[in-house]
Coordinates of C-alpha atoms in Angstrom, one line a residue:
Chain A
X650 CA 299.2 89.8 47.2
X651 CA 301.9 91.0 44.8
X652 CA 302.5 88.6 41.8
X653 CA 304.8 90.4 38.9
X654 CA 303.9 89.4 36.0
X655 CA 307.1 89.9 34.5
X656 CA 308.1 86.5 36.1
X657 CA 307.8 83.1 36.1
X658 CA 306.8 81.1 39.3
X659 CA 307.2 77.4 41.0
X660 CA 304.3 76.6 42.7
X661 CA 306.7 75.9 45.4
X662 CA 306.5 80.0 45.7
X663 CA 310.0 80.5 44.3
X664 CA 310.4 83.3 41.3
X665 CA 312.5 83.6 38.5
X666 CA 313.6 86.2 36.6
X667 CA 315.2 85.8 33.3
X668 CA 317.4 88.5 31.8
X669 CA 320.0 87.0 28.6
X670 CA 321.3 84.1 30.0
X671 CA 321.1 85.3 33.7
X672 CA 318.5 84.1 36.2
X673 CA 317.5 85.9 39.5
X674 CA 315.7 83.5 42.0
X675 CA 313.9 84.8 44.9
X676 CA 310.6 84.0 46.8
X677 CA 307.6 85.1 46.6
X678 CA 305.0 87.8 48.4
X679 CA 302.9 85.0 49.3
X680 CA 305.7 82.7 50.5
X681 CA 307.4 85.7 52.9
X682 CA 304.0 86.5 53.8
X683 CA 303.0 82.6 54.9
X684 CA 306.4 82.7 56.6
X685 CA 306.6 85.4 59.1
X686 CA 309.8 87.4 59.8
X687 CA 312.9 85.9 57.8
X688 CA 315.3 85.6 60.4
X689 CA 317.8 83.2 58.5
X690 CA 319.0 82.6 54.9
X691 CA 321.2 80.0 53.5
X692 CA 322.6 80.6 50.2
X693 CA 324.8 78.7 47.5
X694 CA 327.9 79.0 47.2
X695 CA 329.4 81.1 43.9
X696 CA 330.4 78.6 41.5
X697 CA 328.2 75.3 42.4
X698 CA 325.9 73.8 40.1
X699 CA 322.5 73.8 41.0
X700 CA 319.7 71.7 39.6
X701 CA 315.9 72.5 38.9
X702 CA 314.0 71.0 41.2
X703 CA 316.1 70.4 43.9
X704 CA 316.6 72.4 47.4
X705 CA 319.4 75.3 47.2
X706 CA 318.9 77.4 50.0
X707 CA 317.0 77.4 53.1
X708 CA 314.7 80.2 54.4
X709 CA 313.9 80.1 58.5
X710 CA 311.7 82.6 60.2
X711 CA 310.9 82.4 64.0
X712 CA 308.7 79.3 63.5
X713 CA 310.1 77.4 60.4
X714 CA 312.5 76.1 58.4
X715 CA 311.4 76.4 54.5
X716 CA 314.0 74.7 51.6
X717 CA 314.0 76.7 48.7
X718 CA 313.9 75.0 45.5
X719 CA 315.8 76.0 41.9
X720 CA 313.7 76.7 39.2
X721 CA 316.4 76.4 36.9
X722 CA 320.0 74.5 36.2
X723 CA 323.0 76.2 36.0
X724 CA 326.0 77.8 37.8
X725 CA 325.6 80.0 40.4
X726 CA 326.9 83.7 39.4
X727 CA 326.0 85.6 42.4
X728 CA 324.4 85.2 45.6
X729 CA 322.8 88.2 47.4
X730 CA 325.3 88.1 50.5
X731 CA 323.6 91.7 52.0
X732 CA 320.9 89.4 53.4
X733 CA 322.8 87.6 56.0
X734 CA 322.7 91.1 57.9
X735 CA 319.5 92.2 56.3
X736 CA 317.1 89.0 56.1
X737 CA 314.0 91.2 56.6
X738 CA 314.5 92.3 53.0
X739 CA 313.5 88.9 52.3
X740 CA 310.1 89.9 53.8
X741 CA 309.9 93.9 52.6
X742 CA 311.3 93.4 49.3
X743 CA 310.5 89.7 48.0
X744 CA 310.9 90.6 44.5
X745 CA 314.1 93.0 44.5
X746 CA 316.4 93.8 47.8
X747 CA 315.4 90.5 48.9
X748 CA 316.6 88.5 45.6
X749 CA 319.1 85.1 46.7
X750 CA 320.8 84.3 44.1
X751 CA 321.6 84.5 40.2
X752 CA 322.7 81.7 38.0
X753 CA 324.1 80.8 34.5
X754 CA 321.0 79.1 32.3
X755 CA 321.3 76.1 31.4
X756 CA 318.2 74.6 31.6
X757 CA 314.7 75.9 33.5
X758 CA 312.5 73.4 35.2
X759 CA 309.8 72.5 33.0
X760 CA 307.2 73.2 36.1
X761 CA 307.6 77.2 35.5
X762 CA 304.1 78.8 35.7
X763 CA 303.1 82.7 34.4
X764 CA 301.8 84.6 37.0
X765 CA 298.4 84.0 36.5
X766 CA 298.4 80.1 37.0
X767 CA 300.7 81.3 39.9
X768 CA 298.0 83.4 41.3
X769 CA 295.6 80.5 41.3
X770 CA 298.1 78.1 43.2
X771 CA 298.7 80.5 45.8
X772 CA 294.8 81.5 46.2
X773 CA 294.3 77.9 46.8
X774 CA 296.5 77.7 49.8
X775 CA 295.9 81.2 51.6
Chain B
X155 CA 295.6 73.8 56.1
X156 CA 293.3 70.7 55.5
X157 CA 290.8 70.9 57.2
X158 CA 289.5 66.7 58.4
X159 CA 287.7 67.4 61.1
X160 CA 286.2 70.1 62.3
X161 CA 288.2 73.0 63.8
X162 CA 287.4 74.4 67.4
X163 CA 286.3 78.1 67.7
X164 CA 287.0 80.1 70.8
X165 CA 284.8 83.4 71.4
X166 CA 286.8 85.6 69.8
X167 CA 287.2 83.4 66.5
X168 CA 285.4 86.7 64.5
X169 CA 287.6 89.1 66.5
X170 CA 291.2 87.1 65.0
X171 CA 289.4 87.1 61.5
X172 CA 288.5 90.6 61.3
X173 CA 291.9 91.4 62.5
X174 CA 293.3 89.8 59.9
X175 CA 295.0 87.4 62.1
X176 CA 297.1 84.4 60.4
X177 CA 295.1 81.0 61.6
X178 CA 296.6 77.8 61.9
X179 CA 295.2 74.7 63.8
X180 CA 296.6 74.0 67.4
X181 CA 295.9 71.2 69.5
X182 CA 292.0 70.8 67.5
X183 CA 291.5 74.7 67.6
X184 CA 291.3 77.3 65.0
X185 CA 293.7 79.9 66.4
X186 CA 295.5 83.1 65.6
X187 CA 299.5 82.1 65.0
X188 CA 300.4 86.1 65.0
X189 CA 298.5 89.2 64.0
X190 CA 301.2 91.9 62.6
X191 CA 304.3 89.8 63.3
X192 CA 305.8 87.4 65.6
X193 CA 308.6 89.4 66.4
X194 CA 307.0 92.7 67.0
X195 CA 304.3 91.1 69.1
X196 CA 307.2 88.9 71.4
X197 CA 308.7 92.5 71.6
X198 CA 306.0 94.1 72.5
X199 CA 305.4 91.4 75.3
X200 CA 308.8 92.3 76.8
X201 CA 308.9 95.3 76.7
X202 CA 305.2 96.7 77.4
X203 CA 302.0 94.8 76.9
X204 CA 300.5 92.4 74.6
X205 CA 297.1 90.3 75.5
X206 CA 297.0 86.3 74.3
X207 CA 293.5 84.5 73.8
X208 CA 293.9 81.7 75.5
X209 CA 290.2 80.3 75.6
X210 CA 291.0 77.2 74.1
X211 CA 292.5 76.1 77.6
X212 CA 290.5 73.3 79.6
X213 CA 288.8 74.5 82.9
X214 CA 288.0 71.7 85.8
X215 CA 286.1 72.6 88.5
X216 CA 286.6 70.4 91.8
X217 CA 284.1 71.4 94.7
X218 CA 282.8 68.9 98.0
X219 CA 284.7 68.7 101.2
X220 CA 287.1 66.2 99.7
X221 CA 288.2 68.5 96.7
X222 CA 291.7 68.9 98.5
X223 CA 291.9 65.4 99.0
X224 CA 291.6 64.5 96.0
X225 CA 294.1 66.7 94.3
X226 CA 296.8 65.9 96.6
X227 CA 296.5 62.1 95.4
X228 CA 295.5 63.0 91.1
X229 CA 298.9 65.7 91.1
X230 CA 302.3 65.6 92.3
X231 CA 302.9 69.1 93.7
X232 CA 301.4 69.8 97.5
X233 CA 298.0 71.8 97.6
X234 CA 298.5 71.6 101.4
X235 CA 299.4 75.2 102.2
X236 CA 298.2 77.1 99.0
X237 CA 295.6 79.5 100.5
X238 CA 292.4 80.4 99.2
X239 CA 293.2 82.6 96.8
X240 CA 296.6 81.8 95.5
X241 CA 297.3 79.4 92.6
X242 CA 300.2 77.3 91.5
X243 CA 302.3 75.1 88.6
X244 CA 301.1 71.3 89.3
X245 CA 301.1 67.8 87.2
X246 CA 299.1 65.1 86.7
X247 CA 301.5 61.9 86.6
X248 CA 300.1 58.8 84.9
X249 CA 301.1 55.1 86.1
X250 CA 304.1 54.4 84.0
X251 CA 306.4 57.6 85.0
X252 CA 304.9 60.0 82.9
X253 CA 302.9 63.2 82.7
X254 CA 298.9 63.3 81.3
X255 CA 299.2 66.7 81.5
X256 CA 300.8 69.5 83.3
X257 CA 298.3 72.1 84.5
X258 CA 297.7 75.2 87.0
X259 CA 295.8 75.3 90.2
X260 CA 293.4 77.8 91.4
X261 CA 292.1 77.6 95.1
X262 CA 288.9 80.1 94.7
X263 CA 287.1 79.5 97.6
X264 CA 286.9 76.7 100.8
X265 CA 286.5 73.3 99.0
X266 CA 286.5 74.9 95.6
X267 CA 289.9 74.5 93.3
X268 CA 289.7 75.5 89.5
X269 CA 292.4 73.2 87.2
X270 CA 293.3 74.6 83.9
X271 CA 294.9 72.1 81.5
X272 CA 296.3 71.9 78.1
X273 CA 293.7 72.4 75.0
X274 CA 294.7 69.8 73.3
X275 CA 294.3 67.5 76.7
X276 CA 290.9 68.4 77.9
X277 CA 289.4 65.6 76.8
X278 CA 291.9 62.9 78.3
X279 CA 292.5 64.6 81.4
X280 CA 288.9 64.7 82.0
X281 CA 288.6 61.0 81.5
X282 CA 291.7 60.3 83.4
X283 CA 290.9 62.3 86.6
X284 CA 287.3 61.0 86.5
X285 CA 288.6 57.0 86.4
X286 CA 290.7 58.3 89.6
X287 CA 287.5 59.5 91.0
X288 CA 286.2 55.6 91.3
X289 CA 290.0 54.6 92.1
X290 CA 290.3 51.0 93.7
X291 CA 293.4 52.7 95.7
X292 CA 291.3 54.7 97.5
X293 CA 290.4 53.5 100.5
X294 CA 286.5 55.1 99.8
X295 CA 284.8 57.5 97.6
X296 CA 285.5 60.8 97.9
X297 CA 283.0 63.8 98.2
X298 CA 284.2 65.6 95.3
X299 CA 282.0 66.5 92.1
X300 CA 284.1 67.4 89.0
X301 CA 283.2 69.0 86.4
X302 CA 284.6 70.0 82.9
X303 CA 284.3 73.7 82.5
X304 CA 286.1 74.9 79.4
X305 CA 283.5 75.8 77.1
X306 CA 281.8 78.3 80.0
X307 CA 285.4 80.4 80.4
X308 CA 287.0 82.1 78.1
X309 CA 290.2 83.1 79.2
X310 CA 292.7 86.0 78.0
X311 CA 296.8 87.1 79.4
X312 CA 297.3 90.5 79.6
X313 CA 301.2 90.0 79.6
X314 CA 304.0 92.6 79.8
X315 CA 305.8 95.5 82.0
X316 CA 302.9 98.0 81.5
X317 CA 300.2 95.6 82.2
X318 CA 299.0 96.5 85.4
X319 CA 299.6 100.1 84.9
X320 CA 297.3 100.0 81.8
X321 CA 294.3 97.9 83.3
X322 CA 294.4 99.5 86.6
X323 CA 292.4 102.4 86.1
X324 CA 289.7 100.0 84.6
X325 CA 289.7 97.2 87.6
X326 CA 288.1 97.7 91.0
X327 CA 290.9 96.1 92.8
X328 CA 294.1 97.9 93.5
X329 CA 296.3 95.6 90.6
X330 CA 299.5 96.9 92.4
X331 CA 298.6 94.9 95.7
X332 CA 298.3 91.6 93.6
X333 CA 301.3 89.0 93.7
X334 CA 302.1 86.9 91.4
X335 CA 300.3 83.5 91.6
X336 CA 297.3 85.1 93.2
X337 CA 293.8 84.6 92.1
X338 CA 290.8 87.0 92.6
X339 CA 287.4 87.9 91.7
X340 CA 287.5 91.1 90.2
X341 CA 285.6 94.2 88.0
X342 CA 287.3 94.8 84.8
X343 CA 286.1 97.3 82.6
X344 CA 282.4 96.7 84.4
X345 CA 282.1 93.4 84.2
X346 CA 282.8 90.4 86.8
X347 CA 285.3 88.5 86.2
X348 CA 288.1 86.1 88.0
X349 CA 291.6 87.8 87.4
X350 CA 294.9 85.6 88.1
X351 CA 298.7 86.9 87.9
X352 CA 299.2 83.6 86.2
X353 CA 300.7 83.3 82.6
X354 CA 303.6 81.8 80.5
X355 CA 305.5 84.1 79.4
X356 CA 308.0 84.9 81.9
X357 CA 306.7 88.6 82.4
X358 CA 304.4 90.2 84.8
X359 CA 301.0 90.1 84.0
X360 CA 297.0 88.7 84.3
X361 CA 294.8 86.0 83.4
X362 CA 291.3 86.8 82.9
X363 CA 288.8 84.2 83.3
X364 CA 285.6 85.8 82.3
X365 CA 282.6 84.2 80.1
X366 CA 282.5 83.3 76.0
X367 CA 279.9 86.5 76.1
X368 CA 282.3 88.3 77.8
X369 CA 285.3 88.1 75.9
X370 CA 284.9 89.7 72.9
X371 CA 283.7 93.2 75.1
X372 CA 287.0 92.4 77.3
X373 CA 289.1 92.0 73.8
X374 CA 287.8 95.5 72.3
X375 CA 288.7 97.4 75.4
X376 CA 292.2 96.0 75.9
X377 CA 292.9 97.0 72.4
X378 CA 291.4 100.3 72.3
X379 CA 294.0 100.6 75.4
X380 CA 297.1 99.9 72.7
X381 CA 297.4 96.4 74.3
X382 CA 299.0 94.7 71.1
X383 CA 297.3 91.0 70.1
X384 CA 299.9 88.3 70.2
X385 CA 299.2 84.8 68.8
X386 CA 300.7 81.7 69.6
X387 CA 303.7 81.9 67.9
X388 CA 305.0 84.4 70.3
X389 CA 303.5 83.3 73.0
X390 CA 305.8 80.3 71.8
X391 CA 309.0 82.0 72.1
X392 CA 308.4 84.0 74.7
X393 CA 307.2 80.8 76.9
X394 CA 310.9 79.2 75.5
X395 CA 312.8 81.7 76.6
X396 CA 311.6 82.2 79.9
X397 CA 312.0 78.6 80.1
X398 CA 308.8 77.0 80.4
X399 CA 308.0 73.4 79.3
X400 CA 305.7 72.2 77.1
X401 CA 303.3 69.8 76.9
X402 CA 303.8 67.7 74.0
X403 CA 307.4 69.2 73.6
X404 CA 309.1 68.6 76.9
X405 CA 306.6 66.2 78.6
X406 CA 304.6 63.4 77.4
X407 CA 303.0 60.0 78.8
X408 CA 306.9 58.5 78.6
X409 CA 309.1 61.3 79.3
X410 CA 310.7 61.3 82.7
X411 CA 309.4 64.5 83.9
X412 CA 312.2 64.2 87.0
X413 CA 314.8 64.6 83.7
X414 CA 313.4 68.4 83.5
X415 CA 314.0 71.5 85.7
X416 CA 310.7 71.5 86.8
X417 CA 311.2 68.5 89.0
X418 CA 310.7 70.7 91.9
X419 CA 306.9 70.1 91.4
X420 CA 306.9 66.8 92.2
X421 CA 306.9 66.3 96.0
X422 CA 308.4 63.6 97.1
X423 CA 307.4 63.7 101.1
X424 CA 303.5 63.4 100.0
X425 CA 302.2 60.0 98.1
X426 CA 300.1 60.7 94.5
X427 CA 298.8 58.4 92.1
X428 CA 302.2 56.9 90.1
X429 CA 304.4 58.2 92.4
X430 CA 305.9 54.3 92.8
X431 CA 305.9 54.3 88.6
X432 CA 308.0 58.0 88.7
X433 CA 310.3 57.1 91.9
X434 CA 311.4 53.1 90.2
X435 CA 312.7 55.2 87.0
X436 CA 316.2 55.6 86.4
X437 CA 317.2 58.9 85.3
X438 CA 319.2 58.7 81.8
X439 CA 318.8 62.2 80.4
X440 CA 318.8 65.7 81.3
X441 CA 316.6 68.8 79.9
X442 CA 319.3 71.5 79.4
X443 CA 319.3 74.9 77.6
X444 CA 321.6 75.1 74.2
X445 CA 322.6 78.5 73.5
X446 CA 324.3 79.2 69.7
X447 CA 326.7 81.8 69.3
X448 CA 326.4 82.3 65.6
X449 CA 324.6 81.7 62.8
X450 CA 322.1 78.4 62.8
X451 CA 318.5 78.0 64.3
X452 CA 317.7 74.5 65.9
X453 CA 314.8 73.3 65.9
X454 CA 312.1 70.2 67.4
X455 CA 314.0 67.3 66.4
X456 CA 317.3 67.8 65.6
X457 CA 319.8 65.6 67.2
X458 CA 322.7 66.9 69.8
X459 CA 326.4 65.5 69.7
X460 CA 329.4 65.1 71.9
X461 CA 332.6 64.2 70.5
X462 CA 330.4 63.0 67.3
X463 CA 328.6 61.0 69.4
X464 CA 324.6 61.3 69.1
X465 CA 323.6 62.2 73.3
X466 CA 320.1 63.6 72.5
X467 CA 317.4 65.4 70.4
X468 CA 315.9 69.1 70.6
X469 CA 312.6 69.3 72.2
X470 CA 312.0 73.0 71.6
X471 CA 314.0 75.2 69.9
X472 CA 314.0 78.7 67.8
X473 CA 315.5 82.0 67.0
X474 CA 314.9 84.2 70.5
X475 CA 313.7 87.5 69.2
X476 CA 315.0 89.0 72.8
X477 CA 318.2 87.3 72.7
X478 CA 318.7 87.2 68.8
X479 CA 320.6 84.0 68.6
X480 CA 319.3 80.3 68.5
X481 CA 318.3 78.7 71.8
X482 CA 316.8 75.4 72.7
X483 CA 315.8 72.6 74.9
X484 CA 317.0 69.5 74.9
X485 CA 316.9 65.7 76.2
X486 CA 320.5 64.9 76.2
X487 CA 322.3 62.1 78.3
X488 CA 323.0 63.1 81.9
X489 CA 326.9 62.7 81.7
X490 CA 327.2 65.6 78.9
X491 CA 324.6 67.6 80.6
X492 CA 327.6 69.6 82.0
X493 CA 326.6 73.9 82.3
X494 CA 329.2 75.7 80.6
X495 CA 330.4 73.1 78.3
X496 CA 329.8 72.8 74.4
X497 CA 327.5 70.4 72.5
X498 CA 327.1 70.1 68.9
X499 CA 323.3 70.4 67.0
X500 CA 323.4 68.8 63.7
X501 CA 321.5 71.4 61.4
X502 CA 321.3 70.2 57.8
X503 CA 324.0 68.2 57.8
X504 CA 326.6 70.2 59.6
X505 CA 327.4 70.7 63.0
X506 CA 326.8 74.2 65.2
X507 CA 328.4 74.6 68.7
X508 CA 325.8 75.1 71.1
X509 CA 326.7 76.4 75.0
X510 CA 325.0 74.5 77.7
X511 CA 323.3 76.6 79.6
X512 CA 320.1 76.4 82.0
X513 CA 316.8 76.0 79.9
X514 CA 316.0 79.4 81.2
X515 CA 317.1 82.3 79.1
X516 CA 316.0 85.1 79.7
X517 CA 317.7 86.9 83.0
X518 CA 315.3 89.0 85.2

């Protein structure tokens, strides 16, 4: 299981990288892996305000639906538009190619975990 | 997964471990969801050969001069011309109009039927057929002993195009002679077992009944033969597209089973226990196929509109890896259930056309 530690980490398997005042959300190896081929992504729309904590995007393989929550609040800058063709990036890439979307800091959720204490969370549910 | 209770084990439990197979509980049973993928295993169903543990399956036995007696009065599909030897798609109606279970019929020998039933039903089906056993509607006991089999088979589909061209060279009988629905004893790989050109996936292929003991020899030859292993989760979508009910999904002890497109096993011209129940019911809904053209997966649940009105719910739905689009099944009222027309499926909030197709989708 691949857990960057460069990142911080929901234990709702989200990640979040923070460069400045940009942060890049994607999900995590565990998360893709417990999922099964990403068949389906739902982003945010550029411009909308998105709040920690709450569901932003969806995530469907074959068998199931997953929401994706935002580890931070903020505007969304940028969502990765490639993956509507190219969802198994989601899968084969978790952590770069399969990144969903950026968004202007204002605030990070206060549940944000290093990836140790992420390591434990996701140990306790494989 | 919590684990409550106590998880079933089939006999190749240590075989989906050490294959690194993704478990998940189904129906009481510890079982393999998919091994490399879902998608790649669905694939490899259609388009050569993947093998499916499907031990957790309930076997009845039914011997005694009255054994074809008996089934003709517990199911609603005729047993009176199935031969020895061939098998086929039955149900088991309860008294109100609905289904205990649907299940498959084996005629093995003269007065000797096997039923296989739903996993998750064993237990209720068993109690169920045996309280029709001692039946006040029957005029007098009947010479049938009944006995619950599942934990002495194991049971394993071999699914796909290449499947009888890979196990042939290890089987004593000629597999290109065997049509589907027929049911044989059989070598396979030196051991007896009962082979059937049963399964439920839509594709050509074989059922092997064979012993817990067996299984796990039976399960290291297929896969030294490239066979790939498939967990449920394709055997899920592949069972969808070729249009195959579920248990659970598409029937229950209150759904209307004459509402689905397997009505055609119910025979009308013969009487079976709750036939009068099934026959009194009006029919209010339709199962019909929803095809998407776009983006939007449906899925168990969501509701279907007409002209923004609700008419019905999903029963089964998903991405089809063969078809790469969303299909589904749903109960929608009979007046909408119009082939050819479009309904709406209310995904997170918004609305996706859906075509109205057949709930079969996959064209042979």
């Amino acid at each position: 299981m691949n857990i960057p530690t460069d990142l911080q980490y929901l234990s709702s398997h989200e990640w979040l990288r923070l460069e400045g005042d940009t942060a890049t959300v994607g999900i995590t190896d565990f998360a893709q892996d417990q999922l099964g081929d990403v068949v389906y992504v739902e982003l945010p729309t550029v411009g909308q305000m998105v709040v920690a904590g709450n569901t932003v995007a969806v995530v469907e393989s074959v068998k199931t639906a997953s929401d994706i929550y935002s580890p931070v609040t903020g505007k969304v800058l940028e969502v990765n538009s490639s993956l509507t063709d190219n969802t198994e990036w989601v899968n084969e890439s978790p952590f770069d190619k399969g990144w969903l979307f950026k968004v202007a800091v204002e605030d990070l959720s206060s549940e944000l975990m290093d990836a140790d204490e992420y390591q434990k969370v996701a140990e306790a549910e494989a | 997964m919590t684990a409550h209770t106590e998880l079933k084990r089939t006999p190749l439990y240590e075989k989906h471990r050490s294959s690194k197979a993704r478990m998940v509980e189904f129906g009481g049973w510890d079982m393999p969801v998919q091994y490399q993928g879902l998608i790649a295993e669905h694939l490899a169903v259609r388009q050569a050969v993947g093998v499916f543990d499907v031990s957790h399956m309930g076997q009845f036995i039914f011997t005694g001069p009255d054994a074809l007696t008996f089934l003709q009065f517990a199911t609603s599909n005729s047993l009176a011309k199935l031969p020895i030897g061939r098998a086929q798609y039955n149900m088991l109606p309860n008294s109100s109009g609905g289904l205990v279970d649907d299940i498959y019929i084996y005629h093995l020998e003269s007065e000797k039927y096997l039923m296989v039933v739903n996993a998750s039903n064993i237990d209720k089906d068993f109690t169920h057929l045996k309280n029709l056993l001692i039946s006040k509607e029957l005029p007098e006991p009947f010479k049938v002993a009944l006995e619950n089999k599942s934990d002495d088979y194991a049971l394993l589909a071999v699914q796909g195009p290449h499947t009888r061209a890979v196990l042939d060279p290890f089987c004593s009988v000629d597999l290109n002679a065997v049509k589907k629905n027929d049911v044989l004893p059989a070598t396979l790989f030196d051991l007896e077992v009962l082979l059937a050109c049963t399964g439920y996936t839509g594709e050509d292929g074989f059922e092997i009944f064979c012993t817990p003991e067996q299984a796990p020899i039976i399960w290291d030859h297929l896969l030294e033969q490239n066979i790939t292993p498939c967990g449920l989760g394709s055997r899920d979508t592949l069972r969808l597209e070729a249009g195959f009910p579920l248990y659970g999904h598409e029937f229950s002890e209150t759904l209307n089973p004459l509402e689905t497109h397997m009505a055609w096993a119910i025979k009308m011209h013969k009487s079976f226990f709750g036939k009068e129940a099934l026959v009194s019911l009006e029919i209010k809904h339709k199962l019909i196929g929803l095809k998407l053209g776009g983006k939007g997966i449906p899925r168990e649940g969501y509701e279907v509109y007409c002209g923004g009105k609700k008419v019905g719910y999903i029963s089964s739905g998903t991405m089809s890896p063969s078809l790469k689009c969303g299909i589904a099944m749903a109960f929608v009222e009979k007046d909408v259930a119009i082939l050819g027309s479009s309904l709406q499926i209310k995904i997170r909030e918004q609305m996706f056309d859906a075509r109205v197709v057949e709930p079969v989708f996959l064209e042979k």
